[in-house]
PDB file of C-alpha atoms and ligand atoms in Angstrom:
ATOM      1  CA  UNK B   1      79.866  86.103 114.077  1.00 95.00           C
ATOM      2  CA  UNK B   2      83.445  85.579 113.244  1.00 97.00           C
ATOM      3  CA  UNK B   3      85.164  88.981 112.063  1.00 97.00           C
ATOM      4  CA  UNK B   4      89.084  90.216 111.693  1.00 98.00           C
ATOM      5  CA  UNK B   5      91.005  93.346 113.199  1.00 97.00           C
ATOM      6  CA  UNK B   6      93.565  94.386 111.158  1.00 97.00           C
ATOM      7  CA  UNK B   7      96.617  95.807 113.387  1.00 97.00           C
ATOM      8  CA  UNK B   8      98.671  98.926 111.935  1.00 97.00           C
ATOM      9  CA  UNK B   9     101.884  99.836 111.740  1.00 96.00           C
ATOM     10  CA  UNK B  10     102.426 103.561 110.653  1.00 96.00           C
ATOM     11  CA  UNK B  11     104.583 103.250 107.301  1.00 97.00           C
ATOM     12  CA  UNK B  12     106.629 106.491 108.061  1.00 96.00           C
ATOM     13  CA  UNK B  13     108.089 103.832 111.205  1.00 95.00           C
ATOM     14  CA  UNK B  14     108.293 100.903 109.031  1.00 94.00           C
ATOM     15  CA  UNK B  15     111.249 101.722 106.365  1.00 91.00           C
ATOM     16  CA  UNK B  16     111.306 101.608 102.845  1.00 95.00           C
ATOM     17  CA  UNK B  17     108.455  99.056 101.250  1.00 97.00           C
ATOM     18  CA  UNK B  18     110.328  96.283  99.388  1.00 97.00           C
ATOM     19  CA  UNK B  19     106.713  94.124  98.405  1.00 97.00           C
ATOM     20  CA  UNK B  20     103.377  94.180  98.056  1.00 98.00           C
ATOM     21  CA  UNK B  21     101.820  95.055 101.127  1.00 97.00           C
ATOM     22  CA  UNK B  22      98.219  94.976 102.686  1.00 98.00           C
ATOM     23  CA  UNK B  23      97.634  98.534 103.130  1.00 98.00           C
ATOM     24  CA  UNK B  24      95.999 101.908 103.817  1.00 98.00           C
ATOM     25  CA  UNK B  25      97.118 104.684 102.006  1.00 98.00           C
ATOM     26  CA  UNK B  26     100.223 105.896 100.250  1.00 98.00           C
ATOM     27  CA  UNK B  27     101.368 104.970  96.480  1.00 98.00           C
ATOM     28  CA  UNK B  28      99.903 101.756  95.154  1.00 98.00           C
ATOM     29  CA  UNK B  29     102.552  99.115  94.491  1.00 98.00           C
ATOM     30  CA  UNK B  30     103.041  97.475  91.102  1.00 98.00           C
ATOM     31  CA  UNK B  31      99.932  98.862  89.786  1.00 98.00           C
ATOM     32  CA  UNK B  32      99.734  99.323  86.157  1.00 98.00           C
ATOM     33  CA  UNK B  33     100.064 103.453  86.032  1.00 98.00           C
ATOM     34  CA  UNK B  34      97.022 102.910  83.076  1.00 98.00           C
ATOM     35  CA  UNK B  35      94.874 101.816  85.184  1.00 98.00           C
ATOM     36  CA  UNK B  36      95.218 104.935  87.964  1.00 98.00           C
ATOM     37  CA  UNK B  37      91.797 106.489  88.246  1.00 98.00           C
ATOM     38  CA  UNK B  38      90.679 110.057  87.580  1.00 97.00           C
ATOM     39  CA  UNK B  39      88.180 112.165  88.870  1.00 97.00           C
ATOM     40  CA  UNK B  40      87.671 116.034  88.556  1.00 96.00           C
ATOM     41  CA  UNK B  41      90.650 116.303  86.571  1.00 95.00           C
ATOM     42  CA  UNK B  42      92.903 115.150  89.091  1.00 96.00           C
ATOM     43  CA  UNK B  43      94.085 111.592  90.074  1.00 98.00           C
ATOM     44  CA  UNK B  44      92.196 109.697  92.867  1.00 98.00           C
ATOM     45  CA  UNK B  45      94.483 109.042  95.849  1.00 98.00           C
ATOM     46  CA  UNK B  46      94.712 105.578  96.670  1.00 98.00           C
ATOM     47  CA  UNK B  47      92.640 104.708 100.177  1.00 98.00           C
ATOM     48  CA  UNK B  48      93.766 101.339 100.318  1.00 98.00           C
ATOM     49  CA  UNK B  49      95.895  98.082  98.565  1.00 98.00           C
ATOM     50  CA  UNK B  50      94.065  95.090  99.693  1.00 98.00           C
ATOM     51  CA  UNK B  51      95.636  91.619  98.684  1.00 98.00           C
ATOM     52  CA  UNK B  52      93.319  88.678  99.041  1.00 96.00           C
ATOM     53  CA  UNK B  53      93.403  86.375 102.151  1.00 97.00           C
ATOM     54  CA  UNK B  54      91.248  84.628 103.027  1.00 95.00           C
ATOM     55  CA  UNK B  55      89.348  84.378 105.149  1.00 96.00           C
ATOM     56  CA  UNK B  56      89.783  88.002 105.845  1.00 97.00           C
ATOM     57  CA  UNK B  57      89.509  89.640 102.966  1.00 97.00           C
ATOM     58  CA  UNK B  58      87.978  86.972 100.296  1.00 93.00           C
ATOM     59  CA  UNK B  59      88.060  88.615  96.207  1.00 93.00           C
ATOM     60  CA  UNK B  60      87.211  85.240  94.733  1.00 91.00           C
ATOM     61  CA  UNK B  61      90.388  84.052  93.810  1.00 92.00           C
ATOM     62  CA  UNK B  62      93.849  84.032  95.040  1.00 94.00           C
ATOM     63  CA  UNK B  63      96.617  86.765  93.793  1.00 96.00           C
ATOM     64  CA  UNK B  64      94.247  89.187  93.443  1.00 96.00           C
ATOM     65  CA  UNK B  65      94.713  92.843  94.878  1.00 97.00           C
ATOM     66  CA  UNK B  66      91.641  95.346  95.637  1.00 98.00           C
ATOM     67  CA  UNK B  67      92.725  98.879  95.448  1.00 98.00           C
ATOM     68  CA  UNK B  68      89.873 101.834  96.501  1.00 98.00           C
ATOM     69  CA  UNK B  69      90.521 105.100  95.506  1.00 98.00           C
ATOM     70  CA  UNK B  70      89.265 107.825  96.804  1.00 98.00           C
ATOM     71  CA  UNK B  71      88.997 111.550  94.941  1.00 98.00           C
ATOM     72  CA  UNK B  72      89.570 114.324  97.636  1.00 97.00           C
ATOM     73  CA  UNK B  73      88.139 117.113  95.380  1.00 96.00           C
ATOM     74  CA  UNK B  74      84.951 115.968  95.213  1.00 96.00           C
ATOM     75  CA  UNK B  75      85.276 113.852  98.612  1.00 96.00           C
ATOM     76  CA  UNK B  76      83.958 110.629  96.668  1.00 95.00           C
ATOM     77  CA  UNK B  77      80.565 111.942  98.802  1.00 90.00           C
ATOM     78  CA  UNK B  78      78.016 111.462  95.538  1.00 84.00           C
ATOM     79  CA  UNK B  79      78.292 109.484  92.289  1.00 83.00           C
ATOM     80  CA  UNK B  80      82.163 109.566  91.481  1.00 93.00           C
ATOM     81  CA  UNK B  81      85.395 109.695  93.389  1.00 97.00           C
ATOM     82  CA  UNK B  82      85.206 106.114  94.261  1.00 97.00           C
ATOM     83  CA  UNK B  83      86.931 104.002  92.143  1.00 98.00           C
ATOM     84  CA  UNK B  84      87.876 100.136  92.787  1.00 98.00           C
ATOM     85  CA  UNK B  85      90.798  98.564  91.003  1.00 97.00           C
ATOM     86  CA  UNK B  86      90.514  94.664  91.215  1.00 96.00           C
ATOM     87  CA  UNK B  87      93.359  93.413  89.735  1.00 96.00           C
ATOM     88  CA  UNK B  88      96.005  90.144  89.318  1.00 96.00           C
ATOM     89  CA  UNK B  89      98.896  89.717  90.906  1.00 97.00           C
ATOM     90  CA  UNK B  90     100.536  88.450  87.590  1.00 97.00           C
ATOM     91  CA  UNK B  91     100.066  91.447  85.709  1.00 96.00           C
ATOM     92  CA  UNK B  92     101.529  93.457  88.934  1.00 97.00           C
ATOM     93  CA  UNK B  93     104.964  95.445  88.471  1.00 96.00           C
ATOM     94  CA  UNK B  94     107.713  95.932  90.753  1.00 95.00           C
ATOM     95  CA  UNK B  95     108.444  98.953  92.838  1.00 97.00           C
ATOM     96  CA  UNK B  96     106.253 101.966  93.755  1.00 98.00           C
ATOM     97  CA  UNK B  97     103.759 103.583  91.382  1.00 98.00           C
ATOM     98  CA  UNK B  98     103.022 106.913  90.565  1.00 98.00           C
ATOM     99  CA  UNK B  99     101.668 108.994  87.799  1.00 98.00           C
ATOM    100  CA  UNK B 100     101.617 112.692  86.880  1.00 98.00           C
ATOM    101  CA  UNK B 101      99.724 114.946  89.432  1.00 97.00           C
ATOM    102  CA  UNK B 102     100.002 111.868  91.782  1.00 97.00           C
ATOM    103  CA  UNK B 103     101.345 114.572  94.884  1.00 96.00           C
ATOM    104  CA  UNK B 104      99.058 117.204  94.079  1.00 95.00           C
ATOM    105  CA  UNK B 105      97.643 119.025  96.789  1.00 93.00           C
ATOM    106  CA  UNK B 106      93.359 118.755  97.252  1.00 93.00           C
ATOM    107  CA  UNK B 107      90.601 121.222  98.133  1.00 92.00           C
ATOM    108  CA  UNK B 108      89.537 118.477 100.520  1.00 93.00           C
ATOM    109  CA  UNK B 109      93.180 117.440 101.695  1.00 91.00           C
ATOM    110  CA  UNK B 110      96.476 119.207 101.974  1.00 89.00           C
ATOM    111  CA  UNK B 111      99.175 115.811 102.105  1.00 92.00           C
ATOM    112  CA  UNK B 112     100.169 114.547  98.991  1.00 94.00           C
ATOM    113  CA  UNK B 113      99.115 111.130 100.052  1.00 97.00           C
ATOM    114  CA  UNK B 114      96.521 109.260 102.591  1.00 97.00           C
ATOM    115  CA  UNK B 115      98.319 108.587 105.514  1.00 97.00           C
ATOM    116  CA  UNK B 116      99.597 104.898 104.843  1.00 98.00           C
ATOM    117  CA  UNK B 117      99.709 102.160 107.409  1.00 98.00           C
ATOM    118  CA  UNK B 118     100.296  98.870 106.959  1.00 98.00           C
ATOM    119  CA  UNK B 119      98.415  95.789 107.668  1.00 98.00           C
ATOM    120  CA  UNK B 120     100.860  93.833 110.310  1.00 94.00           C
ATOM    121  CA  UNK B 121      98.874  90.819 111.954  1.00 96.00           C
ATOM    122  CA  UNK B 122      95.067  89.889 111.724  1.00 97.00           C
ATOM    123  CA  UNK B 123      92.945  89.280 114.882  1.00 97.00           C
ATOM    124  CA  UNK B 124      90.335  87.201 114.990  1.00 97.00           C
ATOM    125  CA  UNK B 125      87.828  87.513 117.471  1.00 95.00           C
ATOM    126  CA  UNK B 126      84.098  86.448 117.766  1.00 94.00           C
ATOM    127  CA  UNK B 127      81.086  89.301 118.725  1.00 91.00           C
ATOM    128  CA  UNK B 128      78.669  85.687 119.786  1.00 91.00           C
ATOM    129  CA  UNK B 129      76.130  86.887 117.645  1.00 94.00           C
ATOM    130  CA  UNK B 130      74.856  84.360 115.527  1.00 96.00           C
ATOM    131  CA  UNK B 131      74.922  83.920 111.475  1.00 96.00           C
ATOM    132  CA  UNK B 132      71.664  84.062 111.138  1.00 97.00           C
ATOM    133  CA  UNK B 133      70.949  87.393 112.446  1.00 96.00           C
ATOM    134  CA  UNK B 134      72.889  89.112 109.908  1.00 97.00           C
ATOM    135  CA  UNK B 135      70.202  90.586 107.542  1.00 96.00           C
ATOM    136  CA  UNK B 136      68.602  92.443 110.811  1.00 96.00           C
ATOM    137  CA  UNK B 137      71.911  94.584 110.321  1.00 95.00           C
ATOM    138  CA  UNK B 138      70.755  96.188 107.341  1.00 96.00           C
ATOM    139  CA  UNK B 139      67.128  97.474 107.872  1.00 93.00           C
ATOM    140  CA  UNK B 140      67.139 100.412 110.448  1.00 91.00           C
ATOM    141  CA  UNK B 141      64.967  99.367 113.337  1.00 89.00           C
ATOM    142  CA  UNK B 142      65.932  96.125 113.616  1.00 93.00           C
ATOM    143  CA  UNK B 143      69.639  97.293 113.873  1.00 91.00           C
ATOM    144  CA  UNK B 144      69.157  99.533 117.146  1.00 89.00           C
ATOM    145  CA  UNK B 145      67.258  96.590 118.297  1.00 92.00           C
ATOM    146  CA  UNK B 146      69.939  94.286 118.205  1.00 92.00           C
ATOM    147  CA  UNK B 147      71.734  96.958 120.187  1.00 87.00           C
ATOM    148  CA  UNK B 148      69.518  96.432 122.813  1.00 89.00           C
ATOM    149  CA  UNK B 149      69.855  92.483 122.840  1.00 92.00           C
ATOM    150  CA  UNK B 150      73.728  92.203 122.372  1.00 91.00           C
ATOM    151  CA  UNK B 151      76.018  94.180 124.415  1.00 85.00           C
ATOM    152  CA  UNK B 152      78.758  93.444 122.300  1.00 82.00           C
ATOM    153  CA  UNK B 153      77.270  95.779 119.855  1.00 84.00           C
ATOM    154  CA  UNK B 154      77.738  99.701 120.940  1.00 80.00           C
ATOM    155  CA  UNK B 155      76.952 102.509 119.196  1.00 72.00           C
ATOM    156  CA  UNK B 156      79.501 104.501 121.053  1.00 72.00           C
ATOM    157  CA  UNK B 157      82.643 101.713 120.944  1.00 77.00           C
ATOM    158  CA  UNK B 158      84.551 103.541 118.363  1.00 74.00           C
ATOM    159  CA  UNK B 159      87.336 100.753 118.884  1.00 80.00           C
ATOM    160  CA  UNK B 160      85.199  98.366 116.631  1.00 85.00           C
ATOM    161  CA  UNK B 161      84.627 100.434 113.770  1.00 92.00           C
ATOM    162  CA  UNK B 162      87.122  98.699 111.205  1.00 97.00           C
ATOM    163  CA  UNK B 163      86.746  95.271 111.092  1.00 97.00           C
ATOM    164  CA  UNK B 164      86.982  92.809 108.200  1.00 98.00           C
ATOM    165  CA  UNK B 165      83.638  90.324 107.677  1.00 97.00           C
ATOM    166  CA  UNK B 166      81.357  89.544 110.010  1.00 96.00           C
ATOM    167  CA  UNK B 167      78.619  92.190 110.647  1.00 95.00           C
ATOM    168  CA  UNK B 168      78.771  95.683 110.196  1.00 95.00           C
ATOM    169  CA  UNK B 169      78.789  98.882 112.793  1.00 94.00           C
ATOM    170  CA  UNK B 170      77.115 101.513 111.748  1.00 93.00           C
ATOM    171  CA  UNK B 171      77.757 105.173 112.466  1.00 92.00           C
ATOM    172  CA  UNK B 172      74.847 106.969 114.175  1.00 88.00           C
ATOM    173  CA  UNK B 173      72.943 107.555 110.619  1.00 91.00           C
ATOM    174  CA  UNK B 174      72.372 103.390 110.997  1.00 90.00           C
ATOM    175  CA  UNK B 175      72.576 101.858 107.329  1.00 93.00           C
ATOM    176  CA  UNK B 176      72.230 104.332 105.452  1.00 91.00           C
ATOM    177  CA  UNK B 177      74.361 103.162 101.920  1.00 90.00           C
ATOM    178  CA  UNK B 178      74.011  99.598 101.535  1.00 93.00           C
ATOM    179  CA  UNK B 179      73.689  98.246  97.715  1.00 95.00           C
ATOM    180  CA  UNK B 180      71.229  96.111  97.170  1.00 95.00           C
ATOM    181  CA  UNK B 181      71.445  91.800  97.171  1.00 94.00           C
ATOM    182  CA  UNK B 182      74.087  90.089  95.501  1.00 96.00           C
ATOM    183  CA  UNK B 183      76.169  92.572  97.230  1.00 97.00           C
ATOM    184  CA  UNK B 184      77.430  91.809 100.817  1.00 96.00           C
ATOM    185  CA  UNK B 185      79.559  93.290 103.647  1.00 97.00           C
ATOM    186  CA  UNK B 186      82.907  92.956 102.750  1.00 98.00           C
ATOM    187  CA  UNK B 187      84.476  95.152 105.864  1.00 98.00           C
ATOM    188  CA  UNK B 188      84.767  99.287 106.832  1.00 98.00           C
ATOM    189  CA  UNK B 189      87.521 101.186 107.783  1.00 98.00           C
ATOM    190  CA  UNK B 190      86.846 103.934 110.378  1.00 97.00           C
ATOM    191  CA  UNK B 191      88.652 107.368 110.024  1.00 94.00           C
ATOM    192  CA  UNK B 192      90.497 106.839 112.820  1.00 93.00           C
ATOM    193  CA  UNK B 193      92.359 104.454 112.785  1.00 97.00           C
ATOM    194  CA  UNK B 194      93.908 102.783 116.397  1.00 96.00           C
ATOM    195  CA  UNK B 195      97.606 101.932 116.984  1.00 96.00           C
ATOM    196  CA  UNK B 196      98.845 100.137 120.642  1.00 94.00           C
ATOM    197  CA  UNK B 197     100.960 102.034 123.029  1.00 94.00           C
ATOM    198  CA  UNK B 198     101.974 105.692 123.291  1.00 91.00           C
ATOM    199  CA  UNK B 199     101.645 108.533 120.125  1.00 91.00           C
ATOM    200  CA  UNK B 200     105.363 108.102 118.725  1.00 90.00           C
ATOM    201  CA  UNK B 201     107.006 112.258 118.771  1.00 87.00           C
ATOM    202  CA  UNK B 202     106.129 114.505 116.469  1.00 87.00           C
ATOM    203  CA  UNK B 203     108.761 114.545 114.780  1.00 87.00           C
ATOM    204  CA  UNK B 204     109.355 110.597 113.661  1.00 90.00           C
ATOM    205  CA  UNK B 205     105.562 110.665 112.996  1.00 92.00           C
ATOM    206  CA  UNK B 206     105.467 114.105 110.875  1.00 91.00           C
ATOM    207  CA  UNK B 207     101.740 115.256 111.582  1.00 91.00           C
ATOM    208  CA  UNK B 208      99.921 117.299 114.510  1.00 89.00           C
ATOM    209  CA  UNK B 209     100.009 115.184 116.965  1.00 90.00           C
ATOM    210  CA  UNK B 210      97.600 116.319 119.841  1.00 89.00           C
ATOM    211  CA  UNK B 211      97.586 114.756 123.388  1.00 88.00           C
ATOM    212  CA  UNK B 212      94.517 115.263 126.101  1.00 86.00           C
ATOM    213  CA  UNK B 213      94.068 114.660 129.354  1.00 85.00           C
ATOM    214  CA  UNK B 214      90.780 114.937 130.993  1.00 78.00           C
ATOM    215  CA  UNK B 215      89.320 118.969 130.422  1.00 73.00           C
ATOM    216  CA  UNK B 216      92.726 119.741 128.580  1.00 77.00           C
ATOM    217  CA  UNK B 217      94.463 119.694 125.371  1.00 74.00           C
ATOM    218  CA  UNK B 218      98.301 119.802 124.071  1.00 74.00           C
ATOM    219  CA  UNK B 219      98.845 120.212 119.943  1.00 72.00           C
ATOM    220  CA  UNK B 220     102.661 119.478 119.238  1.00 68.00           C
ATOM    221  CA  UNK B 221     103.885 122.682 117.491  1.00 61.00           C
ATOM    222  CA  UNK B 222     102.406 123.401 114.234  1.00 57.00           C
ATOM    223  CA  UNK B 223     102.704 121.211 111.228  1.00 58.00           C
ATOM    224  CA  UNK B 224     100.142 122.665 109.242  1.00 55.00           C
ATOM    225  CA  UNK B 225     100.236 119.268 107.099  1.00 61.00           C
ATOM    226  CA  UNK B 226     102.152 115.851 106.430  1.00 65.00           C
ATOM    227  CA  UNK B 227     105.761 116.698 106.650  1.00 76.00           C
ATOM    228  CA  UNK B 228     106.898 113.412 105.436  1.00 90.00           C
ATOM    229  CA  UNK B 229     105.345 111.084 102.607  1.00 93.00           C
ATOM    230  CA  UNK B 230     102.589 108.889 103.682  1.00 95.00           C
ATOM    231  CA  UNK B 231     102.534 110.848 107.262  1.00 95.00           C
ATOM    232  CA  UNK B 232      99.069 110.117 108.772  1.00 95.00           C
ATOM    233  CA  UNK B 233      96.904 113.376 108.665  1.00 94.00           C
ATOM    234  CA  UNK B 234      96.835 113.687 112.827  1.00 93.00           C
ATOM    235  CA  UNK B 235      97.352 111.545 115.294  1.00 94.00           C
ATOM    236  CA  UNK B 236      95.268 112.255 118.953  1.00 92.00           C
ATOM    237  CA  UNK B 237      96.456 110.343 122.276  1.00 91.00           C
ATOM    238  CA  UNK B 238      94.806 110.729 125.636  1.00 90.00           C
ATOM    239  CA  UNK B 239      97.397 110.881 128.410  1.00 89.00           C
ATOM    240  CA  UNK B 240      97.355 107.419 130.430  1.00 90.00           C
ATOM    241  CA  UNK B 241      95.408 105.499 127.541  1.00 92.00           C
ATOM    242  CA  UNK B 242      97.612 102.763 126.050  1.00 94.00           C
ATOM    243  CA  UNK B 243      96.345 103.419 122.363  1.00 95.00           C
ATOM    244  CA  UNK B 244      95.977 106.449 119.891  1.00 96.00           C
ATOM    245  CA  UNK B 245      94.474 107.379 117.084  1.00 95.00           C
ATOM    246  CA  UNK B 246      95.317 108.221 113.645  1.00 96.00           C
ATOM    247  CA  UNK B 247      93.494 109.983 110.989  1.00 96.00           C
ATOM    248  CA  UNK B 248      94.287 109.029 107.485  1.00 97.00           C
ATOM    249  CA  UNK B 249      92.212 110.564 104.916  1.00 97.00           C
ATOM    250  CA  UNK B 250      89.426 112.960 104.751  1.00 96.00           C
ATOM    251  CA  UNK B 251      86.048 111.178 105.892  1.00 96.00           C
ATOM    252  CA  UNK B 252      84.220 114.334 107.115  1.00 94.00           C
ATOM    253  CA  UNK B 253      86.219 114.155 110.591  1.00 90.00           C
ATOM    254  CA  UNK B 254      84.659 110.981 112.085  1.00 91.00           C
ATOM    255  CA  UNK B 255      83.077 109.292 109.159  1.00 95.00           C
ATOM    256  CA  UNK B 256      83.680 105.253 108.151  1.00 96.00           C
ATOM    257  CA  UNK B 257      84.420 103.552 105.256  1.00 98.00           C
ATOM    258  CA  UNK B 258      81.750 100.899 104.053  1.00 98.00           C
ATOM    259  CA  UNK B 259      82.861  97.831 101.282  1.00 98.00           C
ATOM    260  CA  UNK B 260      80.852  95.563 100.113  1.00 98.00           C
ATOM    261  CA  UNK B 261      81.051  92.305  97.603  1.00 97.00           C
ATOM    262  CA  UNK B 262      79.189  90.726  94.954  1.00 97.00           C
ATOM    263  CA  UNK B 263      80.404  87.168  95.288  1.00 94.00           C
ATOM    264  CA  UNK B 264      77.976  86.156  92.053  1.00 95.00           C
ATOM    265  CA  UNK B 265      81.373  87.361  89.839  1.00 89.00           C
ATOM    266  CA  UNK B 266      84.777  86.401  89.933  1.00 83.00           C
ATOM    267  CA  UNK B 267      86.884  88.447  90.321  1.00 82.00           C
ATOM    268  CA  UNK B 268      84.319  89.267  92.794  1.00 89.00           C
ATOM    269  CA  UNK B 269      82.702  92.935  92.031  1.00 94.00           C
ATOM    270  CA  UNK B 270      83.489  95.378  95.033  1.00 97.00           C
ATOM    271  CA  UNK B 271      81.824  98.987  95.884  1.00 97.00           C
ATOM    272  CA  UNK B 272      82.731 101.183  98.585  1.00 98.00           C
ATOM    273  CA  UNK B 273      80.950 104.389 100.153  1.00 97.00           C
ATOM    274  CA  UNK B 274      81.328 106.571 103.204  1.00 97.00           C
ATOM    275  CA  UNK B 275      79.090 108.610 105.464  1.00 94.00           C
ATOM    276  CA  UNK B 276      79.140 110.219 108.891  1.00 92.00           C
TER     277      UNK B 276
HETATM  278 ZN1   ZN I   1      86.057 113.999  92.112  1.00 94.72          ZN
END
C-alpha cells in the first residue's frame, strides 16, 4: 500500500509564516476568528492546518483546508474537544489568527500553543502490502495477524506512526476508535513527532530538551514550559542517533492521533480521535 511521510521543520527555526502552510500546531492562518471552536469555556488549540493535496491528504476538492482542534482541558479524550474545521480557501483571510483566550494556559498543557511544525516535503514510500488487505486492519485479530505475515508492519517501529493514507498502525490497544463505514483512514499523527539530524540547543528550540545515551540521561536546564511561541513541548535525542523527537501536544505521553474520512460528502466529512 502506497502511504506519505510528512517531513518537519520546527516553526520556531523557520522565520516568520508569510502563507498558508501545511501544518501542526500554532495559530491557524486566515481562519475566520467565527469559526474558532470552544470547549469547556475555553478555546480549542489548533492541532493541525491541513491544506488539500492530493494524493496525500485528499478533502474532496481542491482549496480546501482541514483544521483539528484539540481542547486541552478536557484532553478531547470523550465526546467533545475535537473539533474539525473544513473550510475554503476563498473565504480564507490573510495573516495569523487569533481570538480572545487564544494563549491561555490549560490544566492539560502549560504552552500557549501546540508546538507547530511545518509540513516541508512529502515522502512516498510503499509498505508491499496489498490493497486488498486493508479491511483486516480494522478488526483486532486479524491485525496482529498481519503482523505476523508482513515484517514491514511492527508494533514496536515508532518511526511509522504518522503517515498519511495507506493503512493504519495501531498503538498497542489495536483499533480501538474506528467509526464505522463510509468513514475511512485518512492518516495519524504520533505524539512524537521525528526531525533528521541532531536536537538543535536549547536555546534556539525553547523547550526541555533531553539527550540519552545508553543507561543515562541529560535534561538541558530547566524550562519548565515553551519559552517561545509555537516551541514544541520537549524534544528527546539519543546521543549517536541521527534523528530526535519532538512532542507537540498533550496525547497522554505516547498516544497517536487517528483521522478518518467520509468520502460519500464533499467537502468530505472528517473525524479525528486519540488513544494510547
Ligand atoms: Zn473540553
Amino acid at each position: 500500500m502506497r502511504y506519505y511521510e510528512p517531513r518537519f521543520r520546527m516553526a520556531v527555526l523557520a522565520g516568520e509564516q508569510d502563507r498558508l502552510i501545511s501544518k501542526i500546531g500554532g495559530l491557524p492562518w486566515g481562519m475566520p476568528a467565527d469559526l474558532w471552536p470552544h470547549c469547556c469555556g475555553c478555546p480549542q488549540k489548533l492541532l493541525a492546518q491541513l491544506r488539500h493535496e492530493s494524493p496525500m491528504l485528499d478533502l474532496g476538492k481542491e482549496g480546501l483546508v482541514l483544521h483539528l482542534f484539540q481542547c486541552l482541558e478536557c484532553g478531547g479524550i470523550d465526546e467533545c474537544g475535537r473539533d474539525v474545521v473544513v473550510i475554503d480557501q476563498s473565504s480564507m483571510g490573510d495573516g495569523l489568527t487569533r481570538v480572545p483566550g487564544w494563549d491561555h494556559s490549560c490544566g492539560l498543557g502549560e504552552p500557549p500553543l501546540i508546538g507547530e511544525f511545518w509540513i516541508d516535503e512529502w515522502l512516498e514510500k510503499d509498505d508491499g502490502i496489498p490493497d486488498e488487505r486493508l479491511s483486516e486492519f480494522f478488526v483486532e485479530s486479524s491485525y496482529w495477524a498481519l503482523q505476523d505475515e508482513f515484517s514491514e508492519i511492527d508494533f514496536y517501529d515508532f518511526l511509522g506512526r504518522t503517515r498519511f493514507g495507506g493503512s493504519p498502525r495501531w498503538t498497542g490497544n489495536g483499533p480501538l476508535v474506528v467509526p464505522p463505514p463510509p468513514f475511512e483512514f485518512l492518516f495519524q499523527i504520533d505524539n512524537s513527532l521525528i526531525l533528521e539530524g541532531v536536537s538543535p540547543d536549547v536555546d534556539a528550540v525553547g523547550c526541555v530538551v533531553t539527550t540519552f545515551e545508553s543507561g543515562s540521561s541529560h535534561q538541558s536546564n530547566a524550562l519548565p514550559v515553551a519559552t517561545k511561541l509555537g516551541a514544541p513541548w520537549s524534544i528527546i535525542h539519543e546521543v549517536g542517533s541521527d534523528y530526535y523527537s519532538a512532542e507537540f501536544t498533550n496525547l497522554g505521553s505516547d498516544g497517536t492521533i487517528f483521522v478518518y474520512v467520509d468520502r460519500t460528502q464533499v467537502p468530505h466529512a472528517v473525524q479525528w480521535f486519540w488513544n494510547r
